[in-house]
Amino acid sequence: MPTQTFHNLKTPKKEKLIEAITDELSRATYDNINIQNIIKDASIPRGSFYQYFKDKDDMYQYFMTYIGQIKMIYFKDIFANHTQSFIERVEALYLAGLNFKRDYPKFVKAGEFMMSSPLYQDSEAVKQGFEQILGIYESWILKDQEKGLIRADINSKILAKIIMDFLNKVTIDSFIYHKLDETEWVLSIKAVLDIFKKGILNHV
């Protein structure tokens, strides 16, 4: 994580440095990140960079955390809303993610490169983040089971994992591999959730 020197930077200088990092990570894979480009774009001496971050990995880990903090601004109201059903909340989360994508296209582009990096794939923070979301999904499912909205015999852990895996696959195909445009992505998300909501069998 960044040093206290970084945290002590005045806001304009810190924002310029973050913008320079964002620009570099949105145009290069992890192996091809050029610290010199960041130094040049941020208009800082080379030595200053290493007063802010221990090394490239340290900067990379910070950037992943920074993106997560921005995303939470879009998601916090959904997590705080206890009136929606599980399916409604999950749909709201993914649609909020679309707004994030539109507002921060460079972050999404950086995400394309980041997801191919072993540092991202092996990151404990990333793994913990997925586990945290799974836990939240499971808690929402359990609440709906208590209300009688979801069958009580369904394994909440398995349902949470299946839904997250399906929707993440659709999202990666759209945002990372560009197999779906935004309209197709929204329709796919809604279709997947509708299947889970209604099931696949005709009911008498």
CSV table of C-alpha atoms in Angstrom, one decimal:
chain,number,residue,atom,x,y,z
A,1,MET,CA,0.0,0.0,0.0
A,2,PRO,CA,1.1,3.6,-0.5
A,3,THR,CA,3.4,5.3,2.0
A,4,GLN,CA,2.2,8.1,4.3
A,5,THR,CA,4.1,10.5,2.0
A,6,PHE,CA,1.6,9.6,-0.7
A,7,HIS,CA,-1.4,10.1,1.6
A,8,ASN,CA,0.0,13.5,2.6
A,9,LEU,CA,0.1,14.8,-0.9
A,10,LYS,CA,-2.2,17.7,-1.7
A,11,THR,CA,-5.3,16.7,-3.5
A,12,PRO,CA,-4.5,18.1,-7.0
A,13,LYS,CA,-1.0,16.4,-7.0
A,14,LYS,CA,-2.5,13.1,-5.8
A,15,GLU,CA,-5.2,13.2,-8.4
A,16,LYS,CA,-2.7,14.0,-11.2
A,17,LEU,CA,-0.6,11.0,-10.1
A,18,ILE,CA,-3.6,8.7,-9.9
A,19,GLU,CA,-4.7,9.9,-13.4
A,20,ALA,CA,-1.2,9.1,-14.7
A,21,ILE,CA,-1.3,5.6,-13.2
A,22,THR,CA,-4.8,5.1,-14.7
A,23,ASP,CA,-3.6,6.1,-18.1
A,24,GLU,CA,-0.7,3.7,-18.0
A,25,LEU,CA,-2.6,0.8,-16.7
A,26,SER,CA,-5.4,1.3,-19.3
A,27,ARG,CA,-2.9,1.0,-22.2
A,28,ALA,CA,-0.4,-1.7,-21.1
A,29,THR,CA,-0.4,-5.2,-19.5
A,30,TYR,CA,1.2,-5.6,-16.2
A,31,ASP,CA,4.5,-6.8,-17.7
A,32,ASN,CA,4.7,-3.8,-20.0
A,33,ILE,CA,3.8,-1.1,-17.5
A,34,ASN,CA,6.4,1.7,-17.8
A,35,ILE,CA,6.9,3.6,-14.6
A,36,GLN,CA,8.7,6.3,-16.6
A,37,ASN,CA,5.4,7.1,-18.4
A,38,ILE,CA,3.7,7.6,-15.1
A,39,ILE,CA,6.5,9.8,-13.8
A,40,LYS,CA,6.4,11.9,-17.0
A,41,ASP,CA,2.6,12.3,-17.0
A,42,ALA,CA,2.4,13.1,-13.3
A,43,SER,CA,5.3,15.6,-13.6
A,44,ILE,CA,7.1,14.2,-10.7
A,45,PRO,CA,10.8,13.3,-10.1
A,46,ARG,CA,11.6,9.6,-10.5
A,47,GLY,CA,12.7,9.5,-6.8
A,48,SER,CA,9.3,10.8,-5.7
A,49,PHE,CA,7.5,7.8,-7.2
A,50,TYR,CA,9.5,5.5,-4.9
A,51,GLN,CA,8.7,7.7,-1.9
A,52,TYR,CA,5.0,7.0,-2.7
A,53,PHE,CA,5.1,3.3,-3.6
A,54,LYS,CA,7.6,0.6,-2.7
A,55,ASP,CA,7.6,-0.8,-6.2
A,56,LYS,CA,5.4,-1.5,-9.2
A,57,ASP,CA,3.5,-4.3,-7.4
A,58,ASP,CA,2.7,-1.9,-4.5
A,59,MET,CA,1.3,0.6,-7.0
A,60,TYR,CA,-0.7,-2.1,-8.7
A,61,GLN,CA,-2.2,-3.3,-5.5
A,62,TYR,CA,-3.2,0.2,-4.5
A,63,PHE,CA,-4.9,0.8,-7.9
A,64,MET,CA,-7.0,-2.3,-7.5
A,65,THR,CA,-8.1,-1.1,-4.0
A,66,TYR,CA,-8.7,2.4,-5.4
A,67,ILE,CA,-11.0,1.1,-8.1
A,68,GLY,CA,-12.9,-0.9,-5.5
A,69,GLN,CA,-13.5,2.2,-3.4
A,70,ILE,CA,-14.9,4.0,-6.4
A,71,LYS,CA,-17.2,1.1,-7.2
A,72,MET,CA,-18.6,1.1,-3.7
A,73,ILE,CA,-19.9,4.6,-4.2
A,74,TYR,CA,-22.2,3.1,-6.9
A,75,PHE,CA,-23.1,0.0,-4.8
A,76,LYS,CA,-23.5,1.3,-1.3
A,77,ASP,CA,-27.2,2.3,-1.6
A,78,ILE,CA,-28.0,-1.2,-2.9
A,79,PHE,CA,-26.3,-2.9,0.1
A,80,ALA,CA,-28.2,-0.6,2.4
A,81,ASN,CA,-31.6,-1.3,0.8
A,82,HIS,CA,-33.3,-4.1,2.8
A,83,THR,CA,-36.7,-3.9,1.0
A,84,GLN,CA,-35.6,-5.5,-2.3
A,85,SER,CA,-35.6,-9.2,-2.9
A,86,PHE,CA,-32.3,-11.1,-3.6
A,87,ILE,CA,-32.9,-11.1,-7.3
A,88,GLU,CA,-33.8,-7.4,-7.4
A,89,ARG,CA,-30.7,-6.5,-5.5
A,90,VAL,CA,-28.4,-8.5,-7.7
A,91,GLU,CA,-29.9,-7.0,-10.8
A,92,ALA,CA,-29.5,-3.5,-9.3
A,93,LEU,CA,-25.8,-4.3,-8.6
A,94,TYR,CA,-25.0,-5.3,-12.1
A,95,LEU,CA,-26.9,-2.3,-13.6
A,96,ALA,CA,-25.0,0.0,-11.2
A,97,GLY,CA,-21.8,-1.6,-12.6
A,98,LEU,CA,-22.9,-0.5,-16.1
A,99,ASN,CA,-23.1,3.1,-14.8
A,100,PHE,CA,-19.6,2.7,-13.4
A,101,LYS,CA,-18.4,1.4,-16.8
A,102,ARG,CA,-19.9,4.4,-18.5
A,103,ASP,CA,-18.4,6.9,-16.1
A,104,TYR,CA,-15.0,5.3,-15.8
A,105,PRO,CA,-14.1,3.8,-19.2
A,106,LYS,CA,-10.4,3.9,-18.4
A,107,PHE,CA,-10.9,1.8,-15.3
A,108,VAL,CA,-12.7,-0.8,-17.4
A,109,LYS,CA,-9.9,-0.8,-20.0
A,110,ALA,CA,-7.4,-1.2,-17.1
A,111,GLY,CA,-9.5,-4.1,-15.9
A,112,GLU,CA,-9.0,-5.9,-19.2
A,113,PHE,CA,-5.2,-5.9,-18.7
A,114,MET,CA,-5.4,-6.4,-14.9
A,115,MET,CA,-7.5,-9.6,-15.2
A,116,SER,CA,-4.8,-11.2,-17.3
A,117,SER,CA,-2.1,-10.5,-14.7
A,118,PRO,CA,-1.0,-13.2,-12.3
A,119,LEU,CA,-0.7,-10.5,-9.6
A,120,TYR,CA,-4.4,-9.9,-10.0
A,121,GLN,CA,-5.4,-13.5,-10.3
A,122,ASP,CA,-3.3,-14.5,-7.2
A,123,SER,CA,-4.2,-11.4,-5.2
A,124,GLU,CA,-5.5,-12.3,-1.7
A,125,ALA,CA,-7.5,-9.0,-1.8
A,126,VAL,CA,-9.3,-10.1,-4.9
A,127,LYS,CA,-10.0,-13.6,-3.5
A,128,GLN,CA,-11.3,-12.1,-0.3
A,129,GLY,CA,-13.4,-9.7,-2.3
A,130,PHE,CA,-15.1,-12.6,-4.1
A,131,GLU,CA,-15.6,-14.4,-0.8
A,132,GLN,CA,-17.2,-11.3,0.7
A,133,ILE,CA,-19.6,-10.9,-2.2
A,134,LEU,CA,-20.5,-14.6,-1.9
A,135,GLY,CA,-21.2,-14.1,1.8
A,136,ILE,CA,-23.4,-11.1,1.1
A,137,TYR,CA,-25.3,-13.0,-1.6
A,138,GLU,CA,-25.9,-15.9,0.7
A,139,SER,CA,-27.2,-13.6,3.5
A,140,TRP,CA,-29.7,-12.1,1.0
A,141,ILE,CA,-30.8,-15.6,0.0
A,142,LEU,CA,-31.3,-16.6,3.6
A,143,LYS,CA,-33.4,-13.6,4.3
A,144,ASP,CA,-35.6,-14.4,1.3
A,145,GLN,CA,-35.9,-18.0,2.5
A,146,GLU,CA,-37.1,-16.7,5.8
A,147,LYS,CA,-39.7,-14.6,4.0
A,148,GLY,CA,-40.8,-17.6,1.9
A,149,LEU,CA,-39.6,-16.0,-1.3
A,150,ILE,CA,-37.0,-18.7,-2.0
A,151,ARG,CA,-37.5,-22.4,-1.4
A,152,ALA,CA,-36.2,-23.3,2.1
A,153,ASP,CA,-34.5,-26.5,0.8
A,154,ILE,CA,-32.2,-24.7,-1.6
A,155,ASN,CA,-28.5,-24.6,-0.5
A,156,SER,CA,-27.9,-20.8,-0.1
A,157,LYS,CA,-24.1,-21.2,-0.7
A,158,ILE,CA,-24.5,-23.1,-3.9
A,159,LEU,CA,-27.2,-20.8,-5.3
A,160,ALA,CA,-25.0,-17.7,-4.4
A,161,LYS,CA,-22.0,-19.2,-6.2
A,162,ILE,CA,-23.9,-20.3,-9.3
A,163,ILE,CA,-25.6,-16.9,-9.8
A,164,MET,CA,-22.3,-15.0,-9.3
A,165,ASP,CA,-20.4,-17.3,-11.6
A,166,PHE,CA,-23.1,-17.0,-14.4
A,167,LEU,CA,-23.4,-13.2,-14.2
A,168,ASN,CA,-19.6,-12.7,-13.9
A,169,LYS,CA,-19.2,-14.8,-17.1
A,170,VAL,CA,-21.7,-12.6,-18.9
A,171,THR,CA,-20.0,-9.5,-17.6
A,172,ILE,CA,-16.5,-10.6,-18.6
A,173,ASP,CA,-17.7,-11.6,-22.1
A,174,SER,CA,-19.2,-8.1,-22.5
A,175,PHE,CA,-16.8,-5.7,-20.7
A,176,ILE,CA,-13.5,-7.5,-21.2
A,177,TYR,CA,-13.9,-9.6,-24.4
A,178,HIS,CA,-16.5,-7.4,-26.1
A,179,LYS,CA,-18.7,-10.3,-27.2
A,180,LEU,CA,-21.8,-8.3,-26.2
A,181,ASP,CA,-22.7,-4.7,-26.5
A,182,GLU,CA,-24.4,-2.9,-23.6
A,183,THR,CA,-27.9,-3.7,-24.7
A,184,GLU,CA,-27.2,-7.4,-25.2
A,185,TRP,CA,-25.4,-7.4,-21.8
A,186,VAL,CA,-28.4,-5.9,-20.0
A,187,LEU,CA,-30.8,-8.4,-21.7
A,188,SER,CA,-28.5,-11.3,-20.8
A,189,ILE,CA,-28.3,-10.3,-17.2
A,190,LYS,CA,-32.1,-9.9,-16.9
A,191,ALA,CA,-32.6,-13.3,-18.8
A,192,VAL,CA,-30.3,-15.2,-16.5
A,193,LEU,CA,-32.0,-13.7,-13.4
A,194,ASP,CA,-35.4,-14.4,-14.8
A,195,ILE,CA,-34.5,-18.1,-15.3
A,196,PHE,CA,-33.4,-18.3,-11.6
A,197,LYS,CA,-36.5,-16.5,-10.5
A,198,LYS,CA,-39.1,-18.6,-12.4
A,199,GLY,CA,-37.2,-21.9,-12.9
A,200,ILE,CA,-37.3,-24.0,-16.1
A,201,LEU,CA,-40.2,-26.3,-15.4
A,202,ASN,CA,-43.9,-25.5,-16.1
A,203,HIS,CA,-45.8,-25.4,-12.9
A,204,VAL,CA,-49.4,-26.5,-12.7
